[in-house]
mmCIF file with all atom_site columns, C-alpha atoms in Angstrom:
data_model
loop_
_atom_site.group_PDB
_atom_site.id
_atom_site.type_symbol
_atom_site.label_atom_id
_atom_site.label_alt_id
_atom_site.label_comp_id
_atom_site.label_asym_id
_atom_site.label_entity_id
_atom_site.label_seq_id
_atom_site.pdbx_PDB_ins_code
_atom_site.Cartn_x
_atom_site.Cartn_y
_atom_site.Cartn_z
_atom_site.occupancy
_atom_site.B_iso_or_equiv
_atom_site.pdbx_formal_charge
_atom_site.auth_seq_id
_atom_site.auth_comp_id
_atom_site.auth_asym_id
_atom_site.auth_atom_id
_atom_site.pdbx_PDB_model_num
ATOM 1   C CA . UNK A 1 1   ? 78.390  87.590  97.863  1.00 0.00 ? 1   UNK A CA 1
ATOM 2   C CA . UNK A 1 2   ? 80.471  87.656  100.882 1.00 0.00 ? 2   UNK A CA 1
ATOM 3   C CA . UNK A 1 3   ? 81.162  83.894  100.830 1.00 0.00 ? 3   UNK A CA 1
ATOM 4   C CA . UNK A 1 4   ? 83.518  84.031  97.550  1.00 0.00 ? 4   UNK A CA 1
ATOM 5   C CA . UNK A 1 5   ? 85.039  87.514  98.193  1.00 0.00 ? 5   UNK A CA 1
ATOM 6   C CA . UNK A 1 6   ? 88.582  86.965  95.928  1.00 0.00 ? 6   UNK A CA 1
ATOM 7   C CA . UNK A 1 7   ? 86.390  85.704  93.621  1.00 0.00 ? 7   UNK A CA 1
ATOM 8   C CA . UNK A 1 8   ? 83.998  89.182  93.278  1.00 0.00 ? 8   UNK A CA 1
ATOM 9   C CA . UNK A 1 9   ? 87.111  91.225  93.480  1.00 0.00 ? 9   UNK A CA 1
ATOM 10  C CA . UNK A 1 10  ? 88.668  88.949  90.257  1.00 0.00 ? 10  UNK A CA 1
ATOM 11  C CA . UNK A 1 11  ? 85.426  89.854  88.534  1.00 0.00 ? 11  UNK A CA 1
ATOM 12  C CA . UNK A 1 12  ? 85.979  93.232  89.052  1.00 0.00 ? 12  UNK A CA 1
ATOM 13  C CA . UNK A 1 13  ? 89.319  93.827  87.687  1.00 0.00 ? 13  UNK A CA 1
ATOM 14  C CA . UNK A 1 14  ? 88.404  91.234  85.055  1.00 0.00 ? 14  UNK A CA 1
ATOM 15  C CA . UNK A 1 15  ? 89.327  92.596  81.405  1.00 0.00 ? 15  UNK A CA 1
ATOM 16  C CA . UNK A 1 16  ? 91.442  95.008  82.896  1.00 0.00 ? 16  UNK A CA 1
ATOM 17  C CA . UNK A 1 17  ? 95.117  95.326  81.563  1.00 0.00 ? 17  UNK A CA 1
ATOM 18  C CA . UNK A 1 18  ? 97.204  93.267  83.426  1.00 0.00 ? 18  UNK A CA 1
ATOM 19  C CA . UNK A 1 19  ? 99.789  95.643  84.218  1.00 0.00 ? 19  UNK A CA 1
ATOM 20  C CA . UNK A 1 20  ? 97.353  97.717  85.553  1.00 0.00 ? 20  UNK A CA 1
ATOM 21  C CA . UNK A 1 21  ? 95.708  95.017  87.825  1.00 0.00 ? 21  UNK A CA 1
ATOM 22  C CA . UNK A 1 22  ? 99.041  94.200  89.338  1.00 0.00 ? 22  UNK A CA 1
ATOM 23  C CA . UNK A 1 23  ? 99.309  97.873  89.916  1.00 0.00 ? 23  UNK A CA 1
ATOM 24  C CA . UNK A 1 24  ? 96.505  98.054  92.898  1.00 0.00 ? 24  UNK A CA 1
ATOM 25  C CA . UNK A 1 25  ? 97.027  100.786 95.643  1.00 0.00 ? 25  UNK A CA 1
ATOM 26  C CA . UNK A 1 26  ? 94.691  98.284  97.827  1.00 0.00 ? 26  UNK A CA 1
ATOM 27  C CA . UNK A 1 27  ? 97.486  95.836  97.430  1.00 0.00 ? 27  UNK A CA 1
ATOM 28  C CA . UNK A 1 28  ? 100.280 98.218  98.443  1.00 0.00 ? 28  UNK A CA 1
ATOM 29  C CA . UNK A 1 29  ? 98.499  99.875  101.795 1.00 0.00 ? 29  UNK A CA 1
ATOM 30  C CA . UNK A 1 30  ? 97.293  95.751  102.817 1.00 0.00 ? 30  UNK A CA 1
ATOM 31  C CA . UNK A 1 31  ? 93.423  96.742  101.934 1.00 0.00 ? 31  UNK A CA 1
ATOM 32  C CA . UNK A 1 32  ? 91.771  93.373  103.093 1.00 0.00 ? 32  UNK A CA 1
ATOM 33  C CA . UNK A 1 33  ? 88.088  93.057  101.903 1.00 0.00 ? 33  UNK A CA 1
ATOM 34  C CA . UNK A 1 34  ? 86.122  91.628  104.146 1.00 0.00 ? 34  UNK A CA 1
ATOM 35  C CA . UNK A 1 35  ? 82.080  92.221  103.115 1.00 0.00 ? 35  UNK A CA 1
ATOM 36  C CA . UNK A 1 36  ? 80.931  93.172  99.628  1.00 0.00 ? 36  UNK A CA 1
ATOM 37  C CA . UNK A 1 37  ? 77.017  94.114  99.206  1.00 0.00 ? 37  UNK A CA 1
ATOM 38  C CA . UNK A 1 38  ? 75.596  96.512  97.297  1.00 0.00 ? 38  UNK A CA 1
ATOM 39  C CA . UNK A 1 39  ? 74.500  98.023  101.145 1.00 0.00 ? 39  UNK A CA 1
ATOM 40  C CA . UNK A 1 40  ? 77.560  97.599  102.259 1.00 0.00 ? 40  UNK A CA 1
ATOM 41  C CA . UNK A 1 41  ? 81.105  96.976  101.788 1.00 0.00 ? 41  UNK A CA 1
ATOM 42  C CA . UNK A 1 42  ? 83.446  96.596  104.667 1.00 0.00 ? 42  UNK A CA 1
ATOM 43  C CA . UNK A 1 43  ? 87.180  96.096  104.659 1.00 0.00 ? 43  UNK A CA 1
ATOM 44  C CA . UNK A 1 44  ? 90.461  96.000  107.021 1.00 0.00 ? 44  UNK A CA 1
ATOM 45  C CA . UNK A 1 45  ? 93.588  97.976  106.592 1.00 0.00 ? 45  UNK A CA 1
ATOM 46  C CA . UNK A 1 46  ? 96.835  97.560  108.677 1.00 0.00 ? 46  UNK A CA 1
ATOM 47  C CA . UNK A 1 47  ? 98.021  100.351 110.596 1.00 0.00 ? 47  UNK A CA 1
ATOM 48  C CA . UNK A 1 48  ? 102.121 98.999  110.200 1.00 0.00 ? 48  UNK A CA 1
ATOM 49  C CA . UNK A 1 49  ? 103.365 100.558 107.006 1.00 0.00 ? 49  UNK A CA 1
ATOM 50  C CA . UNK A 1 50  ? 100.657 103.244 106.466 1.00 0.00 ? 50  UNK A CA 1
ATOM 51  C CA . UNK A 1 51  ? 102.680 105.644 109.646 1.00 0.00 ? 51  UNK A CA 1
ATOM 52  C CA . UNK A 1 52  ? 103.441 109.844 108.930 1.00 0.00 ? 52  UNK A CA 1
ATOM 53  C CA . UNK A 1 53  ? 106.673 110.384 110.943 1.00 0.00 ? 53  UNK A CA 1
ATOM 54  C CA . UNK A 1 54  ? 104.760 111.440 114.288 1.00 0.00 ? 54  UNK A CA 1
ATOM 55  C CA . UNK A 1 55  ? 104.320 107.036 114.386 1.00 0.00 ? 55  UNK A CA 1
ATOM 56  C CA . UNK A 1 56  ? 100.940 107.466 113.731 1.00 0.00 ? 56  UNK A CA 1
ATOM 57  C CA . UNK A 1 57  ? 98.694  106.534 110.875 1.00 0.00 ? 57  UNK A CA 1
ATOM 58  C CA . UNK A 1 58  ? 98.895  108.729 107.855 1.00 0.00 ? 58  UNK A CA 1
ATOM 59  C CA . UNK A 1 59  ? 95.569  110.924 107.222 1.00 0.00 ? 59  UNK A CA 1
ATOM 60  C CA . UNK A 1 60  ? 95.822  109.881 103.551 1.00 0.00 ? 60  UNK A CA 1
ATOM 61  C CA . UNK A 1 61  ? 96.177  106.200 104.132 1.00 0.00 ? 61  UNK A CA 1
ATOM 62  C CA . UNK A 1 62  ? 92.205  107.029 105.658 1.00 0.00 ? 62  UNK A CA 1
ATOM 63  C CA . UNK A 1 63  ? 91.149  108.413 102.718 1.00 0.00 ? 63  UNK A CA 1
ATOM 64  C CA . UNK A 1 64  ? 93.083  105.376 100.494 1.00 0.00 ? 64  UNK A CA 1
ATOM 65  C CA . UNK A 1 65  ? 90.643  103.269 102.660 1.00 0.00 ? 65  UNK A CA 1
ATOM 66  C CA . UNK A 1 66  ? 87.486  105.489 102.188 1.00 0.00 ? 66  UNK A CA 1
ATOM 67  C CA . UNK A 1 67  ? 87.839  106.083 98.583  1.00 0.00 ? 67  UNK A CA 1
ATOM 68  C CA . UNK A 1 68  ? 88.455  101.882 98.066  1.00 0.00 ? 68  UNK A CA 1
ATOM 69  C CA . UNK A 1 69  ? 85.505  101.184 99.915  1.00 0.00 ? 69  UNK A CA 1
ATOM 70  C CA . UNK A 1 70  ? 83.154  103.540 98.810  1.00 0.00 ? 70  UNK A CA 1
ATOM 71  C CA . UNK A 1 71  ? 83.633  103.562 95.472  1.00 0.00 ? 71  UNK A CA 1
ATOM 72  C CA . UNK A 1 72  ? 83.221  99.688  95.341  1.00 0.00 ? 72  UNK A CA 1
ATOM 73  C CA . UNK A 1 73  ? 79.895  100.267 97.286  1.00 0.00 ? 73  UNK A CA 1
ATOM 74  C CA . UNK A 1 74  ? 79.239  102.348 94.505  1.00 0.00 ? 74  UNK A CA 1
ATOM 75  C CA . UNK A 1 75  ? 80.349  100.463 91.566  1.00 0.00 ? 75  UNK A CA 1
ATOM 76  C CA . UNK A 1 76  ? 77.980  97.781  93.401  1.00 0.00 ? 76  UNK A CA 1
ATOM 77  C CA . UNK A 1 77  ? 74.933  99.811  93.647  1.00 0.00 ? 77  UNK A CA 1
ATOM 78  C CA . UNK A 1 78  ? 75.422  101.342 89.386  1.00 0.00 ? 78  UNK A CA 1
ATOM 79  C CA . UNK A 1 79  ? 75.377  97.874  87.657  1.00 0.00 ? 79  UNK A CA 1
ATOM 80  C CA . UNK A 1 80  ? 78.478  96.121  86.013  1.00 0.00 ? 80  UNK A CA 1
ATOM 81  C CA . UNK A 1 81  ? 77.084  98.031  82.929  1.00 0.00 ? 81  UNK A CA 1
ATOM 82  C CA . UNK A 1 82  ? 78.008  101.308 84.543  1.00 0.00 ? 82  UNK A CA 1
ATOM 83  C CA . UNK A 1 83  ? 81.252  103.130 85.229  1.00 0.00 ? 83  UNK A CA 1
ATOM 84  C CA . UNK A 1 84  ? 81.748  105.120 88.733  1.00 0.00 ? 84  UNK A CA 1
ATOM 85  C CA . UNK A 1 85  ? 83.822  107.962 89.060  1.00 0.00 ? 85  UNK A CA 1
ATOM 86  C CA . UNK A 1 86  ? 84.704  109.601 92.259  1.00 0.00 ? 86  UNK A CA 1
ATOM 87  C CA . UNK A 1 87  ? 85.070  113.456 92.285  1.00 0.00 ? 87  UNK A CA 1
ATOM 88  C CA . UNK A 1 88  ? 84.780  114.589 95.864  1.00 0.00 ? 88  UNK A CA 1
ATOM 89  C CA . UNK A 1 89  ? 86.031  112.844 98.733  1.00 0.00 ? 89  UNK A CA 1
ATOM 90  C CA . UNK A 1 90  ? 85.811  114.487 102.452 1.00 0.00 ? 90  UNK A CA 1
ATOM 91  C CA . UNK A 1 91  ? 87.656  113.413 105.357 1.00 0.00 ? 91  UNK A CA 1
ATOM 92  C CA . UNK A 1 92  ? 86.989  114.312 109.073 1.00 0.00 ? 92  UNK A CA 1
ATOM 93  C CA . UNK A 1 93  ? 89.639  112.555 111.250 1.00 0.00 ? 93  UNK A CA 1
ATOM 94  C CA . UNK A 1 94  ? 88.533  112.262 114.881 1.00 0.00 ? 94  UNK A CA 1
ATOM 95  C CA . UNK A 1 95  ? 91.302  110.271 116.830 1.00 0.00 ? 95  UNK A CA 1
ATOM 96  C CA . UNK A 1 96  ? 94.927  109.359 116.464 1.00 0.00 ? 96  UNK A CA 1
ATOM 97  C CA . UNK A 1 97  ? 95.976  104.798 115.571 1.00 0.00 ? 97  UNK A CA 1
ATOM 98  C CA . UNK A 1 98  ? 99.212  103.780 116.274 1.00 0.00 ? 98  UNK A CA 1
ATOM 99  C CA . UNK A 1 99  ? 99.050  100.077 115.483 1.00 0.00 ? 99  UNK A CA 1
ATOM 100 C CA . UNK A 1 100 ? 96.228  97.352  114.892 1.00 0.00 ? 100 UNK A CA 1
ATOM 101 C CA . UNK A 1 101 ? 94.092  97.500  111.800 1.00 0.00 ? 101 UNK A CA 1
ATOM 102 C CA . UNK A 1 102 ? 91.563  100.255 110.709 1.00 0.00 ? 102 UNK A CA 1
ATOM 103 C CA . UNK A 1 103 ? 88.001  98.482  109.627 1.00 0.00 ? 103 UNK A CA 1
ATOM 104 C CA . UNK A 1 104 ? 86.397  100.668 107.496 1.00 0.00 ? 104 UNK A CA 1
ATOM 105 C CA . UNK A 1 105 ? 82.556  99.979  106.519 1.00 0.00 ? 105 UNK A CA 1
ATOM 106 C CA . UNK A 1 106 ? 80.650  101.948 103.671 1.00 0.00 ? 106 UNK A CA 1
ATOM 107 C CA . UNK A 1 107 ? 76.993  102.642 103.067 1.00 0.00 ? 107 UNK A CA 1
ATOM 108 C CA . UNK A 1 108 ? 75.112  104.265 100.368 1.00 0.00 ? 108 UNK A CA 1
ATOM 109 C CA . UNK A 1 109 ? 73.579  107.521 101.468 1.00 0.00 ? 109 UNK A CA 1
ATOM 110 C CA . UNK A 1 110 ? 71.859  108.363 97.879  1.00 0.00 ? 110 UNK A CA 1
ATOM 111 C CA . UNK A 1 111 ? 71.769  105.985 94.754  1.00 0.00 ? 111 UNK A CA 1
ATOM 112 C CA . UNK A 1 112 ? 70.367  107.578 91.748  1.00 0.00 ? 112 UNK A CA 1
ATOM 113 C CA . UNK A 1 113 ? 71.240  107.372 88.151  1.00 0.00 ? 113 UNK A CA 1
ATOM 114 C CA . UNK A 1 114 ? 73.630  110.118 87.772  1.00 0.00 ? 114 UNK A CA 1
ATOM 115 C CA . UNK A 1 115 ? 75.867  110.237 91.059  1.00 0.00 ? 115 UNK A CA 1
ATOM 116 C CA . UNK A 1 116 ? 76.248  107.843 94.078  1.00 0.00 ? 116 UNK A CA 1
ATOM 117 C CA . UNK A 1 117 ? 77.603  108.781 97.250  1.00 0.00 ? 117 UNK A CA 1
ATOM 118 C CA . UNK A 1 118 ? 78.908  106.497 100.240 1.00 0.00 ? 118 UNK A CA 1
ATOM 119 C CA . UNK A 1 119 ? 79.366  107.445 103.619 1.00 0.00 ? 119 UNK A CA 1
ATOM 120 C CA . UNK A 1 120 ? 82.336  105.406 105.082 1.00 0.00 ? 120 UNK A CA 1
ATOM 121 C CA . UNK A 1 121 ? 83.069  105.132 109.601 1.00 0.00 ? 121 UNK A CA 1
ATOM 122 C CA . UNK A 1 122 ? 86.479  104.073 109.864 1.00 0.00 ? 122 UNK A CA 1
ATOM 123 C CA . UNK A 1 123 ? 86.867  102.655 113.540 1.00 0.00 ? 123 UNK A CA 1
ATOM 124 C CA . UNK A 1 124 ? 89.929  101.190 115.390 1.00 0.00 ? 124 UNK A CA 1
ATOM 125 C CA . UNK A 1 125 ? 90.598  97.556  117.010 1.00 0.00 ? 125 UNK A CA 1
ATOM 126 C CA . UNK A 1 126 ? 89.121  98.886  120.518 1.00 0.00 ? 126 UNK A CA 1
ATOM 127 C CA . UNK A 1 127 ? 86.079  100.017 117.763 1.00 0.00 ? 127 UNK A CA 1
ATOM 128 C CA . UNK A 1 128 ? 86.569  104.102 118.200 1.00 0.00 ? 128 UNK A CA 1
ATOM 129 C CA . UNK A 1 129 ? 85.683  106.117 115.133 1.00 0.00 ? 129 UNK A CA 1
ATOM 130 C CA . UNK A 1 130 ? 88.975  107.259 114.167 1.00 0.00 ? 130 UNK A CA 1
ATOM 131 C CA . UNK A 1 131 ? 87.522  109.187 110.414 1.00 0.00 ? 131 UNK A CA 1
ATOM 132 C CA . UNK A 1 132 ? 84.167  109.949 108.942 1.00 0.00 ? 132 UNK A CA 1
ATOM 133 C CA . UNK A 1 133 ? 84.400  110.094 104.930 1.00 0.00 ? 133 UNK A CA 1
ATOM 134 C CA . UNK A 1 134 ? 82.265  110.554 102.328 1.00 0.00 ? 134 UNK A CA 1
ATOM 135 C CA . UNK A 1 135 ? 82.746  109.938 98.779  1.00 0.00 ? 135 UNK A CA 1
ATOM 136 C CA . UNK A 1 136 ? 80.563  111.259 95.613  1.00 0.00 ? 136 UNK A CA 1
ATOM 137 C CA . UNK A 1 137 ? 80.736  109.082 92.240  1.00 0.00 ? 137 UNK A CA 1
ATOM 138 C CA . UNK A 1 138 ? 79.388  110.118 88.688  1.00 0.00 ? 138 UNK A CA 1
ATOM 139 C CA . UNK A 1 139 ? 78.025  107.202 87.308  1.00 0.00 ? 139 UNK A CA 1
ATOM 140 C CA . UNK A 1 140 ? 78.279  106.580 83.471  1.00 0.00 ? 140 UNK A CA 1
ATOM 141 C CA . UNK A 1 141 ? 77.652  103.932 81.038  1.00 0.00 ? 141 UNK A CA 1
ATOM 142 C CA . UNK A 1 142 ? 80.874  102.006 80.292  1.00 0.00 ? 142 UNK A CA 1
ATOM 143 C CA . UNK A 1 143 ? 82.192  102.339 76.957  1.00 0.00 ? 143 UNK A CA 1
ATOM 144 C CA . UNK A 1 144 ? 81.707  99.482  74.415  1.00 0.00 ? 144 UNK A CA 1
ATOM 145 C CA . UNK A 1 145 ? 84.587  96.457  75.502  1.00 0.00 ? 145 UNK A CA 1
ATOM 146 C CA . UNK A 1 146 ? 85.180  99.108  78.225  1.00 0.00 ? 146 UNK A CA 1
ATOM 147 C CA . UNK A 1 147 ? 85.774  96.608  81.267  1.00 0.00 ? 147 UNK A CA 1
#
């Protein structure tokens, strides 16, 4: 799947309204997917434009990251028949990034019928983990034309 990756990400907002597909907080931080497995999903974000005003990059731009890759390693893992919801994202920042890009990969920990959880290693350019995360999903069946 990681050969034709605008292509899976199409699919997924497929059937979606268009004003909300146009309306993508991946788009706005410059989330770049880069891998996309059910065992793991991996993407890039830029540091430039996701600062607090110390210069450096803004805790919740991590967790924008996290929560984008891990619940698309979950959506993965549930089936496009299934809907996955986060409800509990955690966040342990380690180290300080100034510039460069922040890869982020995420794994399933625990796939099982009801909930799905991802833990997602956030590194820098120099590869330094700069944030651990972990992100829970429900996972329900979609609802009839539900996309």
């Amino acid at each position: 799947m990681t050969e034709n990756l605008s292509e899976a990400i199409r699919e997924q907002l497929a059937g979606i309204d268009p004003r909300v597909a146009e309306q993508q907080l991946n788009d706005k931080v410059g989330i770049e997917f880069v891998e996309l497995t059910a065992e793991r999903v991996v993407g890039t974000m830029p540091v430039e434009g996701n600062l607090q005003p110390y210069g450096l990059l803004h805790g919740g731009a991590n967790a924008v990251l996290a929560e984008a890759l891990g619940s698309t390693v979950a959506a993965l893992n549930a089936g496009p028949d299934k809907a996955t919801l986060g409800f509990e994202l955690s966040c342990t920042h380690h180290r300080a990034v100034r510039e460069g890009l922040v890869t982020g990969v995420a794994t399933p920990v625990h796939v099982g019928r009801g909930t799905i959880t991802a833990e997602i290693v956030l590194t820098d350019d120099q590869g330094r983990r700069t944030c651990t995360a972990r992100l829970s999903c429900l996972v329900r069946d979609r609802a009839p034309g539900a996309r």
